[in-house]
CSV table of C-alpha atoms and ligand atoms in Angstrom, one decimal:
chain,number,residue,atom,x,y,z
A,27,UNK,CA,-0.3,0.0,-0.2
A,28,UNK,CA,1.0,3.3,-0.7
A,29,UNK,CA,2.9,5.4,2.2
A,30,UNK,CA,1.5,8.9,2.3
A,31,UNK,CA,4.3,10.9,4.8
A,32,UNK,CA,2.9,13.9,6.2
A,33,UNK,CA,3.9,17.1,7.2
A,34,UNK,CA,1.6,19.6,9.4
A,35,UNK,CA,2.5,23.6,9.1
A,36,UNK,CA,0.9,25.2,12.5
A,37,UNK,CA,-0.7,22.4,15.4
A,38,UNK,CA,-3.4,24.8,16.1
A,39,UNK,CA,-7.5,23.9,15.6
A,40,UNK,CA,-6.8,23.2,12.3
A,41,UNK,CA,-3.7,21.6,12.5
A,42,UNK,CA,-4.4,19.2,15.3
A,43,UNK,CA,-8.0,18.6,13.4
A,44,UNK,CA,-6.4,17.3,10.0
A,45,UNK,CA,-3.2,15.3,12.4
A,46,UNK,CA,-6.5,13.4,14.2
A,47,UNK,CA,-7.5,12.1,10.5
A,48,UNK,CA,-4.3,11.2,9.2
A,49,UNK,CA,-4.7,8.8,12.7
A,50,UNK,CA,-7.9,7.1,12.2
A,51,UNK,CA,-8.4,7.0,8.3
A,52,UNK,CA,-6.7,3.4,8.6
A,53,UNK,CA,-9.7,2.4,10.9
A,54,UNK,CA,-12.7,3.9,9.6
A,55,UNK,CA,-11.7,3.7,5.6
A,56,UNK,CA,-10.2,-0.4,5.7
A,57,UNK,CA,-10.8,0.3,1.6
A,58,UNK,CA,-8.3,2.6,1.4
A,59,UNK,CA,-5.1,2.6,-1.0
A,60,UNK,CA,-2.5,4.5,1.0
A,61,UNK,CA,-1.1,4.6,4.7
A,62,UNK,CA,-0.6,8.2,6.5
A,63,UNK,CA,2.1,8.7,8.8
A,64,UNK,CA,2.6,12.0,11.2
A,65,UNK,CA,6.3,12.3,9.6
A,66,UNK,CA,7.1,16.5,10.8
A,67,UNK,CA,5.4,19.0,12.5
A,68,UNK,CA,6.3,22.6,12.4
A,69,UNK,CA,4.7,25.1,14.9
A,70,UNK,CA,6.3,28.5,16.3
A,71,UNK,CA,4.4,27.9,19.6
A,72,UNK,CA,6.8,25.3,21.8
A,73,UNK,CA,4.2,23.3,23.9
A,74,UNK,CA,2.7,22.9,20.2
A,75,UNK,CA,5.8,21.2,19.5
A,76,UNK,CA,5.7,18.9,22.2
A,77,UNK,CA,2.3,17.4,21.7
A,78,UNK,CA,2.8,16.9,18.3
A,79,UNK,CA,5.7,14.2,19.2
A,80,UNK,CA,4.0,13.4,22.4
A,81,UNK,CA,0.5,13.1,21.8
A,82,UNK,CA,0.4,12.7,18.1
A,83,UNK,CA,2.9,10.5,17.5
A,84,UNK,CA,4.8,13.0,14.9
A,85,UNK,CA,8.4,11.8,14.3
A,86,UNK,CA,9.1,14.8,14.8
A,87,UNK,CA,8.4,18.4,15.4
A,88,UNK,CA,10.1,22.2,13.9
A,89,UNK,CA,10.1,25.4,14.1
A,90,UNK,CA,11.7,25.9,11.0
A,91,UNK,CA,8.2,25.3,8.7
A,92,UNK,CA,10.6,25.8,5.7
A,93,UNK,CA,12.5,22.2,6.8
A,94,UNK,CA,9.7,20.7,7.2
A,95,UNK,CA,7.8,21.5,4.0
A,96,UNK,CA,10.6,20.4,1.6
A,97,UNK,CA,12.0,17.6,3.6
A,98,UNK,CA,12.7,14.5,1.7
A,99,UNK,CA,10.5,12.4,4.0
A,100,UNK,CA,7.8,14.1,2.9
A,101,UNK,CA,5.1,13.6,0.1
A,102,UNK,CA,2.4,15.9,1.3
A,103,UNK,CA,1.7,19.3,3.2
A,104,UNK,CA,-1.5,20.2,5.0
A,105,UNK,CA,-1.0,23.9,5.6
A,106,UNK,CA,-2.6,25.1,8.5
A,107,UNK,CA,-1.0,28.1,9.8
A,108,UNK,CA,-2.0,31.4,9.8
A,109,UNK,CA,-3.7,33.0,6.2
A,110,UNK,CA,-1.1,35.5,5.8
A,111,UNK,CA,1.5,32.3,6.0
A,112,UNK,CA,-0.2,30.3,3.5
A,113,UNK,CA,1.3,31.4,-0.1
A,114,UNK,CA,5.2,31.2,1.4
A,115,UNK,CA,4.2,27.9,2.6
A,116,UNK,CA,2.6,26.7,-0.4
A,117,UNK,CA,5.4,28.2,-3.0
A,118,UNK,CA,8.0,26.3,-1.1
A,119,UNK,CA,6.0,23.0,-0.5
A,120,UNK,CA,4.9,23.2,-4.2
A,121,UNK,CA,8.8,24.0,-5.8
A,122,UNK,CA,10.3,20.8,-3.8
A,123,UNK,CA,7.7,18.9,-5.6
A,124,UNK,CA,4.9,17.5,-3.0
A,125,UNK,CA,0.9,17.3,-2.8
A,126,UNK,CA,0.0,20.2,-1.1
A,127,UNK,CA,-3.7,20.7,1.2
A,128,UNK,CA,-4.5,23.9,2.0
A,129,UNK,CA,-6.8,25.3,4.6
A,130,UNK,CA,-8.5,27.9,2.9
A,131,UNK,CA,-8.8,30.3,2.6
A,132,UNK,CA,-5.7,29.9,0.7
A,133,UNK,CA,-4.0,33.6,1.7
A,134,UNK,CA,-5.2,36.3,3.1
A,135,UNK,CA,-6.4,37.9,-0.3
A,136,UNK,CA,-7.9,36.8,-4.1
A,137,UNK,CA,-4.1,37.9,-5.2
A,138,UNK,CA,-2.9,34.8,-3.0
A,139,UNK,CA,-4.9,32.6,-3.7
A,140,UNK,CA,-4.3,32.5,-7.9
A,141,UNK,CA,-0.5,32.7,-7.1
A,142,UNK,CA,-0.9,29.6,-5.0
A,143,UNK,CA,-3.0,28.4,-8.0
A,144,UNK,CA,-0.1,29.4,-10.8
A,145,UNK,CA,2.4,27.4,-8.3
A,146,UNK,CA,0.8,24.4,-8.5
A,147,UNK,CA,0.1,24.5,-11.6
A,148,UNK,CA,3.5,25.4,-13.0
A,149,UNK,CA,4.9,22.8,-10.7
A,150,UNK,CA,1.8,20.0,-11.6
A,151,UNK,CA,1.5,18.9,-7.5
A,152,UNK,CA,-2.4,17.7,-6.5
A,153,UNK,CA,-3.8,20.4,-4.3
A,154,UNK,CA,-6.7,20.6,-2.3
A,155,UNK,CA,-8.5,22.8,-0.3
A,156,UNK,CA,-10.0,22.7,3.3
A,157,UNK,CA,-14.2,23.6,1.8
A,158,UNK,CA,-14.7,20.4,5.0
A,159,UNK,CA,-18.9,21.2,4.7
A,160,UNK,CA,-18.8,20.4,0.9
A,161,UNK,CA,-18.2,16.7,2.3
A,162,UNK,CA,-21.0,17.0,4.9
A,163,UNK,CA,-22.9,13.7,3.5
A,164,UNK,CA,-26.5,15.7,3.4
A,165,UNK,CA,-24.7,18.4,1.6
A,166,UNK,CA,-23.3,15.7,-1.2
A,167,UNK,CA,-27.3,14.2,-1.2
A,168,UNK,CA,-28.6,17.9,-1.8
A,169,UNK,CA,-26.1,18.7,-4.7
A,170,UNK,CA,-27.5,15.0,-5.9
A,171,UNK,CA,-30.9,16.0,-5.6
A,172,UNK,CA,-30.2,19.3,-7.1
A,173,UNK,CA,-28.6,18.1,-10.3
A,174,UNK,CA,-30.8,15.0,-10.3
A,175,UNK,CA,-33.4,17.9,-11.3
A,176,UNK,CA,-36.3,17.1,-8.1
A,177,UNK,CA,-36.2,20.9,-7.5
A,178,UNK,CA,-36.7,21.8,-11.2
A,179,UNK,CA,-35.3,24.9,-12.4
A,180,UNK,CA,-33.3,26.9,-9.3
A,181,UNK,CA,-34.6,30.2,-8.9
A,182,UNK,CA,-32.6,31.8,-5.6
A,183,UNK,CA,-30.2,30.6,-3.1
A,184,UNK,CA,-29.6,31.8,-0.1
A,185,UNK,CA,-26.6,31.7,1.4
A,186,UNK,CA,-25.1,32.6,5.3
A,187,UNK,CA,-22.3,32.1,7.2
A,188,UNK,CA,-23.4,33.9,11.1
A,189,UNK,CA,-21.0,33.5,13.6
A,190,UNK,CA,-20.4,34.1,17.3
A,191,UNK,CA,-16.3,33.5,16.9
A,192,UNK,CA,-15.5,37.7,17.5
A,193,UNK,CA,-19.2,38.7,19.5
A,194,UNK,CA,-17.5,39.5,22.8
A,195,UNK,CA,-15.7,42.5,22.8
A,196,UNK,CA,-13.2,41.5,25.1
A,197,UNK,CA,-12.5,39.0,22.8
A,198,UNK,CA,-8.3,39.2,22.0
A,199,UNK,CA,-6.9,41.0,18.6
A,200,UNK,CA,-5.8,37.6,17.3
A,201,UNK,CA,-4.6,37.4,13.8
A,202,UNK,CA,-7.6,36.8,12.5
A,203,UNK,CA,-8.4,40.7,13.4
A,204,UNK,CA,-5.2,41.9,11.8
A,205,UNK,CA,-4.3,42.3,7.3
A,206,UNK,CA,-1.0,41.1,8.0
A,207,UNK,CA,-1.9,38.1,9.3
A,208,UNK,CA,-5.2,37.3,8.4
A,209,UNK,CA,-5.5,39.3,5.2
A,210,UNK,CA,-9.6,40.1,4.5
A,211,UNK,CA,-11.9,39.3,7.6
A,212,UNK,CA,-14.9,37.2,7.2
A,213,UNK,CA,-15.0,38.0,3.0
A,214,UNK,CA,-11.4,35.4,3.6
A,215,UNK,CA,-13.1,33.9,6.6
A,216,UNK,CA,-16.5,32.3,6.6
A,217,UNK,CA,-17.7,33.8,3.2
A,218,UNK,CA,-15.0,31.2,1.6
A,219,UNK,CA,-17.1,28.7,3.3
A,220,UNK,CA,-20.5,30.3,1.7
A,221,UNK,CA,-19.6,30.6,-1.6
A,222,UNK,CA,-17.9,27.4,-2.3
A,223,UNK,CA,-20.6,25.3,-1.0
A,224,UNK,CA,-23.3,27.8,-3.3
A,225,UNK,CA,-21.3,27.3,-6.2
A,226,UNK,CA,-20.8,23.6,-5.3
A,227,UNK,CA,-25.2,23.0,-5.5
A,228,UNK,CA,-25.7,25.7,-7.9
A,229,UNK,CA,-22.7,26.7,-10.3
A,230,UNK,CA,-21.5,29.9,-11.4
A,231,UNK,CA,-21.9,33.5,-9.8
A,232,UNK,CA,-21.8,36.2,-12.5
A,233,UNK,CA,-22.3,39.7,-10.9
A,234,UNK,CA,-22.1,40.7,-7.2
A,235,UNK,CA,-22.7,43.6,-5.3
A,236,UNK,CA,-22.5,43.5,-1.7
A,237,UNK,CA,-21.2,45.8,1.7
A,238,UNK,CA,-19.4,45.0,4.6
A,239,UNK,CA,-19.1,46.7,7.6
A,240,UNK,CA,-16.4,46.3,11.1
A,241,UNK,CA,-18.6,46.2,14.4
A,242,UNK,CA,-16.2,46.2,17.1
A,243,UNK,CA,-13.6,48.9,16.0
A,244,UNK,CA,-11.2,47.5,19.2
A,245,UNK,CA,-10.1,44.8,21.2
A,246,UNK,CA,-7.8,43.9,24.4
A,247,UNK,CA,-4.7,42.8,23.3
A,248,UNK,CA,-3.2,39.2,23.4
A,249,UNK,CA,-1.0,39.2,26.4
A,250,UNK,CA,0.7,35.2,25.9
A,251,UNK,CA,0.6,32.9,23.3
A,252,UNK,CA,-3.3,33.4,22.9
A,253,UNK,CA,-4.5,32.3,19.1
A,254,UNK,CA,-7.9,31.7,19.4
A,255,UNK,CA,-10.6,32.2,21.7
A,256,UNK,CA,-9.1,33.8,24.7
A,257,UNK,CA,-10.3,36.6,26.6
A,258,UNK,CA,-9.0,39.9,27.8
A,259,UNK,CA,-10.1,42.3,30.8
A,260,UNK,CA,-11.8,45.6,30.6
A,261,UNK,CA,-8.4,47.2,31.8
A,262,UNK,CA,-6.6,45.8,29.2
A,263,UNK,CA,-4.5,47.7,26.5
A,264,UNK,CA,-6.5,47.5,23.2
A,265,UNK,CA,-5.5,47.5,19.5
A,266,UNK,CA,-7.3,47.8,16.5
A,267,UNK,CA,-9.4,45.8,14.2
A,268,UNK,CA,-8.2,45.5,10.6
A,269,UNK,CA,-10.4,44.0,8.5
A,270,UNK,CA,-14.4,43.2,8.6
A,271,UNK,CA,-16.7,41.6,11.1
A,272,UNK,CA,-19.5,41.3,8.2
A,273,UNK,CA,-19.9,41.1,4.6
A,274,UNK,CA,-23.3,40.8,2.6
A,275,UNK,CA,-23.6,40.6,-1.0
A,276,UNK,CA,-26.8,40.1,-3.7
A,277,UNK,CA,-25.6,38.0,-6.3
A,278,UNK,CA,-27.0,35.8,-10.3
A,279,UNK,CA,-25.9,32.8,-10.7
A,280,UNK,CA,-24.8,31.9,-14.3
A,281,UNK,CA,-28.0,29.9,-14.5
A,282,UNK,CA,-30.3,33.1,-14.1
A,283,UNK,CA,-30.9,32.5,-10.2
A,284,UNK,CA,-30.3,35.2,-8.0
A,285,UNK,CA,-28.8,35.1,-3.9
A,286,UNK,CA,-27.9,36.4,-1.0
A,287,UNK,CA,-25.4,36.3,1.6
A,288,UNK,CA,-24.6,37.4,5.1
A,289,UNK,CA,-21.6,36.5,6.5
A,290,UNK,CA,-20.7,37.9,10.1
A,291,UNK,CA,-18.6,36.6,13.4
A,292,UNK,CA,-19.7,39.6,15.6
A,293,UNK,CA,-23.6,38.5,15.9
A,294,UNK,CA,-25.5,37.5,18.7
A,295,UNK,CA,-27.8,34.3,18.6
A,296,UNK,CA,-26.6,32.6,15.9
A,297,UNK,CA,-23.2,30.2,17.1
A,298,UNK,CA,-22.2,28.8,14.1
A,299,UNK,CA,-25.0,29.2,11.3
A,300,UNK,CA,-23.2,27.8,8.7
A,301,UNK,CA,-26.8,27.6,6.7
A,302,UNK,CA,-28.1,27.8,3.0
A,303,UNK,CA,-31.8,27.8,1.3
A,304,UNK,CA,-32.0,26.2,-2.4
A,305,UNK,CA,-35.6,27.5,-4.0
A,306,UNK,CA,-36.8,25.6,-7.0
A,307,UNK,CA,-39.8,25.5,-9.0
A,308,UNK,CA,-40.4,22.4,-7.9
A,309,UNK,CA,-38.8,22.4,-4.3
A,310,UNK,CA,-36.6,23.6,-1.8
A,311,UNK,CA,-33.6,22.6,0.7
A,312,UNK,CA,-32.4,23.6,3.3
A,313,UNK,CA,-29.7,22.7,5.9
A,314,UNK,CA,-27.6,24.5,8.5
A,315,UNK,CA,-24.3,23.4,10.4
A,316,UNK,CA,-25.9,23.7,13.4
A,317,UNK,CA,-27.9,20.5,12.3
A,318,UNK,CA,-25.5,18.9,10.6
A,319,UNK,CA,-27.4,15.8,10.4
A,320,UNK,CA,-30.4,16.9,8.9
A,321,UNK,CA,-31.7,18.3,5.4
A,322,UNK,CA,-34.6,20.0,5.1
A,323,UNK,CA,-36.6,19.0,1.9
A,324,UNK,CA,-40.1,20.7,0.5
A,325,UNK,CA,-41.8,19.2,-2.4
A,326,UNK,CA,-44.4,20.9,-4.3
A,327,UNK,CA,-46.3,17.8,-5.5
A,328,UNK,CA,-46.8,16.7,-2.0
A,329,UNK,CA,-45.8,20.1,0.1
A,330,UNK,CA,-49.6,20.5,0.3
A,331,UNK,CA,-50.0,17.9,3.0
A,332,UNK,CA,-46.4,17.6,4.5
A,333,UNK,CA,-44.9,20.8,4.0
A,334,UNK,CA,-40.8,20.2,4.8
A,335,UNK,CA,-40.0,17.0,5.6
A,336,UNK,CA,-36.6,16.1,7.9
A,337,UNK,CA,-34.1,13.9,5.8
A,338,UNK,CA,-31.7,12.0,8.9
A,339,UNK,CA,-28.2,11.4,8.3
A,340,UNK,CA,-27.3,7.7,7.9
A,341,UNK,CA,-24.9,4.9,6.3
A,342,UNK,CA,-27.6,5.2,3.2
A,343,UNK,CA,-25.5,8.0,2.2
A,344,UNK,CA,-21.5,9.1,0.9
A,345,UNK,CA,-18.8,8.2,3.8
A,346,UNK,CA,-21.1,8.4,6.7
A,347,UNK,CA,-21.3,4.3,7.4
A,348,UNK,CA,-17.9,4.6,7.9
A,349,UNK,CA,-18.6,6.1,11.3
A,350,UNK,CA,-21.5,4.0,12.4
A,351,UNK,CA,-24.1,1.9,10.6
A,352,UNK,CA,-28.3,2.5,9.8
A,353,UNK,CA,-29.9,6.2,10.0
A,354,UNK,CA,-29.6,8.8,12.7
A,355,UNK,CA,-26.4,7.9,14.2
A,356,UNK,CA,-25.0,11.2,14.1
A,357,UNK,CA,-21.4,12.4,13.0
A,358,UNK,CA,-19.7,15.8,13.7
A,359,UNK,CA,-17.6,18.6,12.5
A,360,UNK,CA,-14.3,17.1,12.5
A,361,UNK,CA,-16.1,13.7,10.8
A,362,UNK,CA,-16.0,15.8,7.7
A,363,UNK,CA,-12.4,16.5,8.2
A,364,UNK,CA,-11.4,12.3,8.4
A,365,UNK,CA,-13.8,12.7,4.9
A,366,UNK,CA,-11.9,15.0,3.1
A,367,UNK,CA,-8.1,14.0,4.4
A,368,UNK,CA,-9.5,10.3,2.8
A,369,UNK,CA,-10.6,11.6,-0.3
A,370,UNK,CA,-7.5,13.6,-1.1
A,371,UNK,CA,-5.2,10.8,0.2
A,372,UNK,CA,-6.6,8.7,-1.7
A,373,UNK,CA,-6.6,10.5,-4.6
A,374,UNK,CA,-3.2,10.9,-4.7
A,375,UNK,CA,-3.0,7.0,-4.4
A,376,UNK,CA,-5.1,7.2,-7.5
A,377,UNK,CA,-4.1,9.1,-9.3
A,378,UNK,CA,-6.9,11.2,-9.8
A,379,UNK,CA,-7.4,15.0,-10.0
A,380,UNK,CA,-8.8,15.7,-6.3
A,381,UNK,CA,-12.1,18.4,-5.8
A,382,UNK,CA,-12.0,21.7,-4.4
A,383,UNK,CA,-8.5,22.2,-5.4
A,384,UNK,CA,-6.5,25.5,-6.0
A,385,UNK,CA,-8.8,25.9,-9.0
A,386,UNK,CA,-12.2,25.9,-6.9
A,387,UNK,CA,-10.4,28.1,-4.4
A,388,UNK,CA,-9.6,30.7,-7.3
A,389,UNK,CA,-14.0,30.7,-8.2
A,390,UNK,CA,-14.5,31.4,-5.1
A,391,UNK,CA,-12.0,34.2,-4.6
A,392,UNK,CA,-13.2,35.6,-7.9
A,393,UNK,CA,-16.5,36.1,-6.4
A,394,UNK,CA,-14.5,37.9,-3.8
A,395,UNK,CA,-12.5,39.8,-6.2
A,396,UNK,CA,-15.4,41.3,-7.4
A,397,UNK,CA,-17.2,41.6,-3.5
A,398,UNK,CA,-14.1,43.9,-2.5
A,399,UNK,CA,-14.5,46.2,-6.0
A,400,UNK,CA,-18.4,46.2,-5.6
A,401,UNK,CA,-17.5,47.5,-1.7
A,402,UNK,CA,-15.1,50.4,-3.6
A,403,UNK,CA,-17.5,51.3,-6.8
A,404,UNK,CA,-20.7,50.8,-4.9
A,405,UNK,CA,-21.9,49.6,-7.7
A,406,UNK,CA,-23.0,45.7,-9.6
A,407,UNK,CA,-19.3,44.1,-10.4
A,408,UNK,CA,-18.7,41.5,-13.0
A,409,UNK,CA,-17.0,38.1,-11.6
A,410,UNK,CA,-13.9,37.9,-13.7
A,411,UNK,CA,-12.5,34.0,-14.0
A,412,UNK,CA,-9.0,34.6,-12.1
A,413,UNK,CA,-7.9,31.3,-13.5
A,414,UNK,CA,-6.7,33.2,-16.6
A,415,UNK,CA,-5.3,35.6,-14.2
A,416,UNK,CA,-5.2,38.4,-12.4
B,528,NAD,N1,-11.7,24.9,7.5
B,528,NAD,C1,-12.5,25.0,8.5
B,528,NAD,O1,-13.7,24.9,9.1
B,528,NAD,C2,-11.5,25.5,9.2
B,528,NAD,C3,-12.2,26.6,11.0
B,528,NAD,C4,-10.3,27.3,11.5
B,528,NAD,C5,-9.8,27.7,10.8
B,528,NAD,N2,-9.1,27.3,9.4
B,528,NAD,C6,-8.5,27.5,8.3
B,528,NAD,O2,-7.1,27.1,9.5
B,528,NAD,C7,-6.0,28.3,9.1
B,528,NAD,C8,-5.8,28.0,10.4
B,528,NAD,O3,-6.7,28.3,11.5
B,528,NAD,P1,-6.7,28.0,13.2
B,528,NAD,O4,-7.6,28.0,13.5
B,528,NAD,O5,-6.2,26.4,13.1
B,528,NAD,O6,-5.7,29.1,13.8
B,528,NAD,P2,-4.8,28.6,15.0
B,528,NAD,O7,-4.4,30.0,15.2
B,528,NAD,O8,-5.5,27.2,15.7
B,528,NAD,O9,-3.4,27.8,15.0
B,528,NAD,C9,-2.0,28.5,14.0
B,528,NAD,C10,-1.3,27.7,14.6
B,528,NAD,O10,0.1,28.0,13.2
B,528,NAD,C11,1.2,28.4,14.6
B,528,NAD,N3,1.7,29.3,14.0
B,528,NAD,C12,1.4,30.8,13.1
B,528,NAD,N4,2.8,31.0,13.0
B,528,NAD,C13,3.6,29.9,12.0
B,528,NAD,C14,4.9,30.3,11.6
B,528,NAD,N5,5.2,30.9,11.5
B,528,NAD,N6,5.3,28.5,11.3
B,528,NAD,C15,4.5,27.4,12.0
B,528,NAD,N7,3.6,27.1,12.6
B,528,NAD,C16,2.9,28.7,12.7
B,528,NAD,C17,0.6,28.7,15.7
B,528,NAD,O11,1.4,28.6,16.8
B,528,NAD,C18,-0.6,28.1,15.8
B,528,NAD,O12,-0.5,26.7,16.1
B,528,NAD,C19,-6.5,29.1,8.9
B,528,NAD,O13,-6.3,29.3,7.8
B,528,NAD,C20,-8.2,29.4,8.6
B,528,NAD,O14,-8.6,30.3,8.0
B,528,NAD,C21,-10.5,26.4,8.3
C-alpha cells in the first residue's frame, strides 16, 4: 500500500484536526489505498511542538516550517497556519514537488490564492482546499438531488455563515483581526465557505454587489501565546480591528438564479450558522451546520400535505457508514475533516484529480474580488474568472 508521509505546518485548531484524521483514517476507511504517516510538524509554539510528538506521534517537530515543507521524507504538506502564511508555505512545498492540502481561504487576499494556483499549476502537484462542509454526506445528497432535477429550475439561493466567534468585545485581538496575519476578515474567513457551497450546489456566480462593516473597532491585545478565543480584561490595552466583521452580497448565478449571502463573526445569537436554502420550481432544500445531520426537503407535489420533511443522515449516504451504521446516528464537525483528508489522500494514491483543489479556490476568490471591487465602486461588479490571470 502507498505510504503518504505528512508534514503539518501549524498545529492549532486545524492542524490538530487534520493530524487526528491521519490517525483515524486507517480504522475508518479499510478500503483505502494508502497509509498516512505523521512525519513532521512545524509550529512556532514550543508546547504545540511537544504535543505533536508526544500526543499525535509525529516523528519530529520543528520551528522551521520551510524545513518541514521541503523535507525529503515528506510526500504531502498540510498548510494550517494563519492565512498570510499560506502563500510562502505553498510556494516552498510546491517547488519541492509535494502535494499540498491547504486550509481555506488559501492566503488572506484573492491575489494570493491566484498565485498559489499558479505555483501548483507550474509544478503539477496535487492540491486540495479545506472546504470541509462540502463533505457533509447530506450536503452531497443535496447536490445530487439538485443536479438530478428534484428541485426543478433553481430560482433563488440564500447562503449565510453567522458565527459568534468574535461577538465578545473582550475577545482578544488575535491573528484573524489583523491585515498582516489574516488579510481580509470574514470575506476571506467564512464567506469562502458560503461561496464554495453555493458554487458546489448551484454553479457559477456571474455578478455581485455587496457591503461590509466592522462592528467592534478595538479589542484587547493578547499577552501570551493566545491564538484563538482568549478573553481580555476591560482595563487591558487595546488594538485596532483591521478587517471586516460583516460582509453581505446580492448576486446573480450564471444559470439566472438570484442569490443573497450574509456572513458575520460578531452577530449575537447564531453560534455557527453555516447554512443554505435553495429554492427551485419544484421544491426547496435547506441545511445548517447547527443541524449537520438534518436536511430539510420541500416537495411541491406533496407539499400541501407534508410541508418540509426532515431527511436524517445515515449510512445510505456517502461516507457516513464509515462512522456509524444505520440511520440518524449523528456525525460531527471533525468527521467532515476526516472525510476530506481520506478523499484527498485516496486521490493521491489513485492519481485522480481531487476536487475541491486550488482551481476551485480561485473560483471562490473570483467572487470575493468582485465583492471587494463593489465595496469601492458601490455598484454591481461582473465576476472575472481569475484562473485566466489577475
Ligand atoms: N475549514 C475550517 O472549518 C477551518 C476552521 C478554522 C480555521 N480554518 C483555517 O485554518 C487555518 C488555521 O486556523 P486555526 O483556527 O487552526 O488557527 P490557530 O490559531 O488555532 O492555529 C494556527 C497555528 O499556526 C501556528 N503558527 C503561526 N505562525 C507560524 C509559523 N510561522 N510557522 C509555524 N506555525 C505557525 C500557531 O502557533 C498555531 O499553532 C486558517 O487559514 C483558517 O482560515 C479552517
